Short mmCIF file of C-alpha atoms in Angstrom, two decimals:
data_model
loop_
_atom_site.label_atom_id
_atom_site.label_comp_id
_atom_site.label_asym_id
_atom_site.label_seq_id
_atom_site.Cartn_x
_atom_site.Cartn_y
_atom_site.Cartn_z
CA VAL A 1 112.43 131.04 104.05
CA ALA A 2 113.41 129.10 107.19
CA LYS A 3 109.84 129.16 108.50
CA MET A 4 108.51 127.89 105.17
CA ARG A 5 111.10 125.10 105.13
CA ASN A 6 110.10 124.10 108.68
CA LEU A 7 106.42 124.10 107.70
CA VAL A 8 107.13 121.84 104.72
CA LEU A 9 109.20 119.52 106.92
CA VAL A 10 106.37 119.26 109.48
CA ALA A 11 103.86 118.52 106.67
CA VAL A 12 106.07 115.74 105.29
CA ILE A 13 106.54 114.19 108.75
CA LEU A 14 102.78 114.29 109.39
CA GLN A 15 102.10 112.66 106.00
CA LEU A 16 104.56 109.86 106.75
CA ALA A 17 103.05 109.35 110.19
CA LEU A 18 99.56 109.22 108.68
CA ILE A 19 100.62 106.60 106.13
CA GLU A 20 102.26 104.51 108.88
CA VAL A 21 99.21 104.64 111.16
CA GLN A 22 96.79 103.82 108.33
CA GLY A 23 98.88 100.82 107.27
CA GLU A 24 98.38 99.22 110.69
CA ASP A 25 94.57 99.24 110.31
CA TYR A 26 94.40 97.08 107.18
CA GLU A 27 92.90 93.60 107.28
CA PHE A 28 93.03 90.87 104.66
CA GLY A 29 90.76 91.76 101.72
CA ASP A 30 90.52 95.50 102.42
CA ILE A 31 90.49 97.80 99.42
CA ILE A 32 93.17 100.46 99.73
CA SER A 33 92.86 103.58 97.60
CA PHE A 34 95.76 105.85 96.78
CA VAL A 35 94.93 109.42 95.77
CA ARG A 36 97.70 110.54 93.45
CA SER A 37 98.59 113.51 91.35
CA CYS A 38 98.53 112.95 87.61
CA PRO A 39 102.05 112.87 86.08
CA CYS A 40 100.82 114.95 83.13
CA ASP A 41 99.26 117.65 85.32
CA PRO A 42 100.08 117.71 89.07
CA LYS A 43 96.95 119.79 89.75
CA LYS A 44 94.76 116.86 88.67
CA THR A 45 94.35 113.74 90.79
CA TYR A 46 93.22 110.17 90.32
CA LYS A 47 92.73 107.12 92.54
CA HIS A 48 94.59 103.83 92.33
CA PHE A 49 93.08 100.78 94.06
CA ALA A 50 94.65 97.63 95.50
CA ILE A 51 93.71 94.75 97.82
CA TYR A 52 95.54 94.24 101.11
CA VAL A 53 96.60 90.60 101.55
CA GLY A 54 99.03 91.00 104.46
CA ASP A 55 101.16 87.97 105.23
CA THR A 56 98.55 85.42 104.08
CA GLU A 57 100.20 82.66 102.05
CA ILE A 58 98.86 82.53 98.49
CA ASP A 59 100.34 80.67 95.52
CA GLY A 60 102.70 82.97 93.61
CA LYS A 61 103.05 85.49 96.45
CA GLU A 62 106.54 86.07 97.83
CA PRO A 63 107.34 86.93 101.46
CA GLY A 64 106.93 90.64 102.16
CA GLN A 65 104.36 91.16 99.41
CA ASP A 66 101.20 92.45 101.07
CA LEU A 67 99.19 93.90 98.15
CA PHE A 68 97.40 92.49 95.13
CA GLN A 69 96.75 95.03 92.39
CA ARG A 70 96.38 95.83 88.75
CA THR A 71 99.48 97.80 87.99
CA GLY A 72 101.22 99.68 85.23
CA PRO A 73 104.12 98.19 83.25
CA VAL A 74 105.10 94.77 84.61
CA PRO A 75 108.87 94.22 84.62
CA GLY A 76 110.48 90.83 84.00
CA ILE A 77 107.71 89.38 81.83
CA ASN A 78 108.43 88.29 78.30
CA PRO A 79 106.77 89.56 76.18
CA PRO A 80 106.40 92.72 78.27
CA LYS A 81 102.90 93.71 79.38
CA LEU A 82 101.68 97.24 79.93
CA SER A 83 99.48 96.18 82.83
CA ASP A 84 98.50 93.09 84.79
CA CYS A 85 97.43 91.82 88.20
CA ILE A 86 100.36 91.14 90.48
CA PHE A 87 101.43 90.91 94.11
CA ASP A 88 103.46 93.85 95.35
CA LYS A 89 104.56 95.61 98.53
CA LEU A 90 102.66 98.46 100.14
CA GLU A 91 105.99 100.17 100.78
CA ASN A 92 106.52 100.35 97.00
CA GLU A 93 103.33 102.38 96.71
CA HIS A 94 104.80 104.85 99.21
CA LYS A 95 107.67 105.36 96.76
CA SER A 96 105.32 106.48 93.96
CA LYS A 97 106.67 109.30 91.82
CA SER A 98 103.38 111.12 92.31
CA LYS A 99 103.72 114.43 94.13
CA LEU A 100 100.54 113.52 96.03
CA ASN A 101 100.14 110.00 97.42
CA ILE A 102 97.46 109.65 100.09
CA GLU A 103 96.28 106.17 101.02
CA LYS A 104 93.29 104.92 102.98
CA LYS A 105 91.09 101.90 103.54
CA ASP A 106 88.26 102.30 101.04
CA ASN A 107 85.71 99.49 101.42
CA TYR A 108 83.01 101.82 100.13
CA PHE A 109 80.54 99.11 99.02
CA ASP A 110 80.42 97.31 102.39
CA SER A 111 77.07 98.96 103.14
CA VAL A 112 75.41 97.42 100.06
CA LEU A 113 77.51 94.37 99.12
CA THR A 114 78.80 91.54 101.26
CA PRO A 115 82.58 91.10 101.13
CA GLY A 116 83.73 87.64 100.15
CA THR A 117 85.13 85.21 102.68
CA LYS A 118 88.89 84.87 102.94
CA GLU A 119 88.68 81.69 100.84
CA GLU A 120 86.57 83.42 98.14
CA ILE A 121 88.97 86.36 98.00
CA ILE A 122 91.97 84.03 97.68
CA GLN A 123 90.19 82.13 94.88
CA ARG A 124 89.46 85.36 92.99
CA ILE A 125 93.08 86.47 93.39
CA LYS A 126 94.28 83.13 91.97
CA GLU A 127 91.83 83.55 89.09
CA LYS A 128 93.09 87.06 88.23
CA LYS A 129 96.84 86.80 88.97
CA GLY A 130 98.59 87.44 85.67
CA LYS A 131 95.26 87.25 83.81
CA CYS A 132 93.60 90.66 84.11
CA GLY A 133 93.15 91.16 80.40
CA VAL A 134 93.80 94.36 78.50
CA TYR A 135 93.68 97.49 80.66
CA ASN A 136 90.84 99.84 79.81
CA PRO A 137 90.13 102.90 81.98
CA ILE A 138 86.39 102.60 81.37
CA ASN A 139 85.76 98.84 81.49
CA ASN A 140 88.79 97.12 83.06
CA ASN A 141 90.78 99.26 85.50
CA CYS A 142 92.32 98.78 88.95
CA GLU A 143 89.06 99.67 90.72
CA HIS A 144 87.15 97.01 88.73
CA VAL A 145 89.75 94.44 89.82
CA ALA A 146 89.71 95.51 93.50
CA THR A 147 85.90 95.43 93.77
CA TYR A 148 85.78 92.06 91.99
CA ILE A 149 88.35 90.58 94.38
CA ARG A 150 86.56 91.90 97.51
CA TYR A 151 82.89 91.55 96.49
CA GLY A 152 82.79 89.28 93.45
CA GLU A 153 81.34 92.19 91.42
CA ARG A 154 83.19 94.58 89.08
CA TYR A 155 82.39 98.24 89.74
CA SER A 156 84.10 101.58 89.36
CA LEU A 157 82.67 104.64 91.09
CA VAL A 158 85.24 106.76 89.29
CA VAL A 159 83.86 105.62 85.94
CA HIS A 160 80.28 105.89 87.25
CA ARG A 161 80.83 109.54 88.16
CA LEU A 162 82.49 110.21 84.80
CA ARG A 163 79.56 108.65 82.98
CA LYS A 164 77.04 110.65 85.00
CA SER A 165 78.81 113.86 83.96
CA SER A 166 79.29 112.92 80.30
CA LYS A 167 76.55 111.92 77.90
CA LYS A 168 79.16 110.66 75.43
CA LEU A 169 80.44 107.71 77.49
CA PRO A 170 78.60 104.40 76.98
CA ARG A 171 76.55 103.10 79.93
CA PRO A 172 76.17 99.34 79.33
CA TRP A 173 77.25 98.42 82.85
CA LEU A 174 74.64 100.49 84.71
CA THR A 175 72.27 97.61 85.39
CA GLU A 176 72.04 97.63 89.18
CA LYS A 177 71.52 101.28 90.10
CA SER A 178 70.40 100.22 93.58
CA LEU A 179 73.96 99.07 94.30
CA TRP A 180 75.49 102.51 93.90
CA PRO A 181 75.97 104.31 97.22
CA LYS A 182 74.47 107.77 97.52
CA TYR A 183 77.03 110.55 97.32
#
């Protein structure tokens, strides 16, 4: 039992060290993905996406907030919203209730799309802040928002892979197949 406890402790320390090291590599406009366990079934995972904004001053962003993301329930808004685009702190993502929470820089379209300039990214953030529309896992999720902010194009590889594996999901967005990276 003591050896198992020590092994778990070492694993937790390594995970925290990994998160700390990765956080230092982020630059303004990077997409950060968070692999998480599903609350309904810890054996299943999903990815959450956000944009790293660091300490760049942007209207509506408070000191210490270094992420822009589509999130779950938004507190303090009347009437309450289930989801919207907000500024937040990376450290809050580390406090996720998910049993699995692995983060990394995930600019996966950089090989086929040109990231926006800092000014373009800021403009897109201003456009979307508090105005992300109704959340939809297929057509309007956190990955769509993150790719739009970074590249000016809305894509979701998660949805793309789901659609490839299911003939029942609609495919109206598959217009530029050449943009999808090979995997």
